[in-house]
XYZ file of N, CA and C in Angstrom:
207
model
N 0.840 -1.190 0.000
C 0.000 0.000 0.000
C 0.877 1.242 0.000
N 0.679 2.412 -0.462
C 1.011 3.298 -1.020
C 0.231 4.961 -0.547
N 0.655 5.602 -0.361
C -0.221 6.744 -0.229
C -0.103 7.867 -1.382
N 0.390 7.535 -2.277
C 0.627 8.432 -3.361
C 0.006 7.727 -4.428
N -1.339 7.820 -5.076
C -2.284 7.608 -6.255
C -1.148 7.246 -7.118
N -0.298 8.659 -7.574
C -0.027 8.325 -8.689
C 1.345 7.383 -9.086
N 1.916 7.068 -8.369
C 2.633 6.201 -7.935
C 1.947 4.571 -8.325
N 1.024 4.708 -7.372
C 0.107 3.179 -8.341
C -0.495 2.841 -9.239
N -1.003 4.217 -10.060
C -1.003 4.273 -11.361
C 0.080 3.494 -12.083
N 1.613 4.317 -12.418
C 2.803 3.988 -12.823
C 3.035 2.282 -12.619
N 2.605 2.288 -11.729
C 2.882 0.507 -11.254
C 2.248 -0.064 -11.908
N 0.733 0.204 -11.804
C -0.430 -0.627 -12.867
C -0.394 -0.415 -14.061
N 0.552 0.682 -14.654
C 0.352 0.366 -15.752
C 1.735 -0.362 -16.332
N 2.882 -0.333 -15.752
C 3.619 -1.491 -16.247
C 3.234 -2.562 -16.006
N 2.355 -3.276 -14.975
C 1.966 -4.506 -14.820
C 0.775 -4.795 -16.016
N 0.139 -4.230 -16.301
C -0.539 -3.992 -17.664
C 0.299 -4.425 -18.764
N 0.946 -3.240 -19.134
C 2.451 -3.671 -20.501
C 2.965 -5.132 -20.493
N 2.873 -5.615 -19.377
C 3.531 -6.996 -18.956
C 2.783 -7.871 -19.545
N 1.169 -7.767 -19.680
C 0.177 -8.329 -20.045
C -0.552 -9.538 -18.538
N -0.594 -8.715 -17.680
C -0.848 -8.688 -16.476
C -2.352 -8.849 -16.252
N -3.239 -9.604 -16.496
C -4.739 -9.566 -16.217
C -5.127 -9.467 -14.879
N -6.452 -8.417 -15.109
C -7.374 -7.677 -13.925
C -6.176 -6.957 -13.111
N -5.940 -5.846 -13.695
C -4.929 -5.014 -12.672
C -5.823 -3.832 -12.417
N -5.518 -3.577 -11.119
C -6.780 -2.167 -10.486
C -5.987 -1.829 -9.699
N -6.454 -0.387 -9.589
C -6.013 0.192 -8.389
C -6.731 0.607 -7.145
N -7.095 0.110 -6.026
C -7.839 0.323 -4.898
C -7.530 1.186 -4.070
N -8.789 1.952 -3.456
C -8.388 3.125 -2.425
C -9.012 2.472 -0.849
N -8.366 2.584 0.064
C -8.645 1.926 1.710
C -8.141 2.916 2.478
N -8.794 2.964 3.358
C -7.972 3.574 4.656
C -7.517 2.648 5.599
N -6.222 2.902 6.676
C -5.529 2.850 7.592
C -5.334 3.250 8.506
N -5.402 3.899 9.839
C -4.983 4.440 10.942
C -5.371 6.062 10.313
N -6.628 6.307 9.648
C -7.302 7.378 9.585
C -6.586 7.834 8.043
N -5.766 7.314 7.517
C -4.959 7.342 6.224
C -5.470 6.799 5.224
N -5.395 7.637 3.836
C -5.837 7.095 2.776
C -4.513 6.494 2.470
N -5.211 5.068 2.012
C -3.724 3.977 0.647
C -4.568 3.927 -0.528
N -3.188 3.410 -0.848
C -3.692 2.965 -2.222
C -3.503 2.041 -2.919
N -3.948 0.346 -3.361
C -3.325 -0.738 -3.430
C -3.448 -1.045 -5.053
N -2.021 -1.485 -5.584
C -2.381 -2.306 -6.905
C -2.512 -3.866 -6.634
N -3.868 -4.224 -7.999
C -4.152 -5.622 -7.421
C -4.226 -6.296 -8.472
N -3.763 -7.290 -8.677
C -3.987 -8.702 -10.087
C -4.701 -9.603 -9.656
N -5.376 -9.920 -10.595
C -6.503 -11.082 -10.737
C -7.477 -11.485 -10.995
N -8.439 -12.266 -10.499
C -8.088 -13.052 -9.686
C -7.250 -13.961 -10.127
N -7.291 -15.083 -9.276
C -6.748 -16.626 -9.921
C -7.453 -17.401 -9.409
N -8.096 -18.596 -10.414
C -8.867 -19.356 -9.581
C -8.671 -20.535 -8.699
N -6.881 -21.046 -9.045
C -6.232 -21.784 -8.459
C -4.781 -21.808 -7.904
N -4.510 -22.887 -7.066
C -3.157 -22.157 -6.514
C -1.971 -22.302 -7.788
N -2.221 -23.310 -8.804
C -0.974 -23.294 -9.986
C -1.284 -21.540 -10.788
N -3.008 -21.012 -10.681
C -2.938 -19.679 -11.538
C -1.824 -18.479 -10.649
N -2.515 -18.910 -9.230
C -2.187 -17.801 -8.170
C -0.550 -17.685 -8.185
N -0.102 -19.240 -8.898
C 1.743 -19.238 -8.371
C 2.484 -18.786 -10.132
N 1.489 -19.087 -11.007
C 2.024 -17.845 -12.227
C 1.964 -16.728 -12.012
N 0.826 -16.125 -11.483
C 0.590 -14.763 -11.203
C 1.938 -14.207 -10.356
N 2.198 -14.450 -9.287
C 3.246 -14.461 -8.933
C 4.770 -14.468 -9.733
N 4.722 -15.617 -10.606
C 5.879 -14.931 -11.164
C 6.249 -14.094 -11.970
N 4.639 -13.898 -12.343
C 4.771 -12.717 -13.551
C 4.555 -11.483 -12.953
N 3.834 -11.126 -11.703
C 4.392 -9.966 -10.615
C 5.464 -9.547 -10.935
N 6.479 -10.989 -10.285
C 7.787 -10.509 -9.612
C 8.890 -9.963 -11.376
N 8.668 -10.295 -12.114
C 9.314 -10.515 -13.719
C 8.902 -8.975 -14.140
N 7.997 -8.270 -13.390
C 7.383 -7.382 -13.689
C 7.789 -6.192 -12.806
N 8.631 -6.722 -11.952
C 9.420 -5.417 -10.690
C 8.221 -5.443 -9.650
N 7.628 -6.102 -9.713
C 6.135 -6.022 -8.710
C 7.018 -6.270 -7.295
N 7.155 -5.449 -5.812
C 8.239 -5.708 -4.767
C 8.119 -6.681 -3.881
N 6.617 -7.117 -3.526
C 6.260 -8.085 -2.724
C 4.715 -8.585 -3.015
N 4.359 -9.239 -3.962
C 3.577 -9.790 -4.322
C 2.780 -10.389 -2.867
N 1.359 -10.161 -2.250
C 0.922 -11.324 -1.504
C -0.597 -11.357 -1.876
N -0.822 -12.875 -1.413
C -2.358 -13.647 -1.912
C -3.616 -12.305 -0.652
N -4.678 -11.876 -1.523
C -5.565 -11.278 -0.856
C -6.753 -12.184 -1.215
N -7.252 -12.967 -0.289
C -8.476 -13.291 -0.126
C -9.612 -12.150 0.127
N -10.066 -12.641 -0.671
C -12.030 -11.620 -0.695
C -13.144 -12.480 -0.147
């Protein structure tokens, strides 16, 4: 998470270029703080969830982790 929008813009859209499916950018608060999260996906399994992952990381993505909904 991020507190600078445009910052996760820049991110989502190289993860995009990458050819990165369902990339968004989400707004949440924190300890009264706006973030701001980039997100891939979904995946519907753990072999999609563990490509996704490497195509994150191939992608400069810094710490890729699984968000359950």
């Amino acid at each position: 998470s991020y507190v600078n929008p445009a910052h996760e813009q820049r991110i989502a859209e190289r993860l995009r270029s990458a050819d990165i499916d369902g990339v968004s950018v989400t707004e949440t608060r924190a300890d009264g703080r706006r973030l701001f999260r980039v997100r891939a996906g979904p995946g519907a399994s753990v072999d999609e969830f563990d490509s996704l992952i490497e195509q994150l990381r191939a992608a400069g993505a810094d710490s890729p982790r699984l968000a359950l909904q």
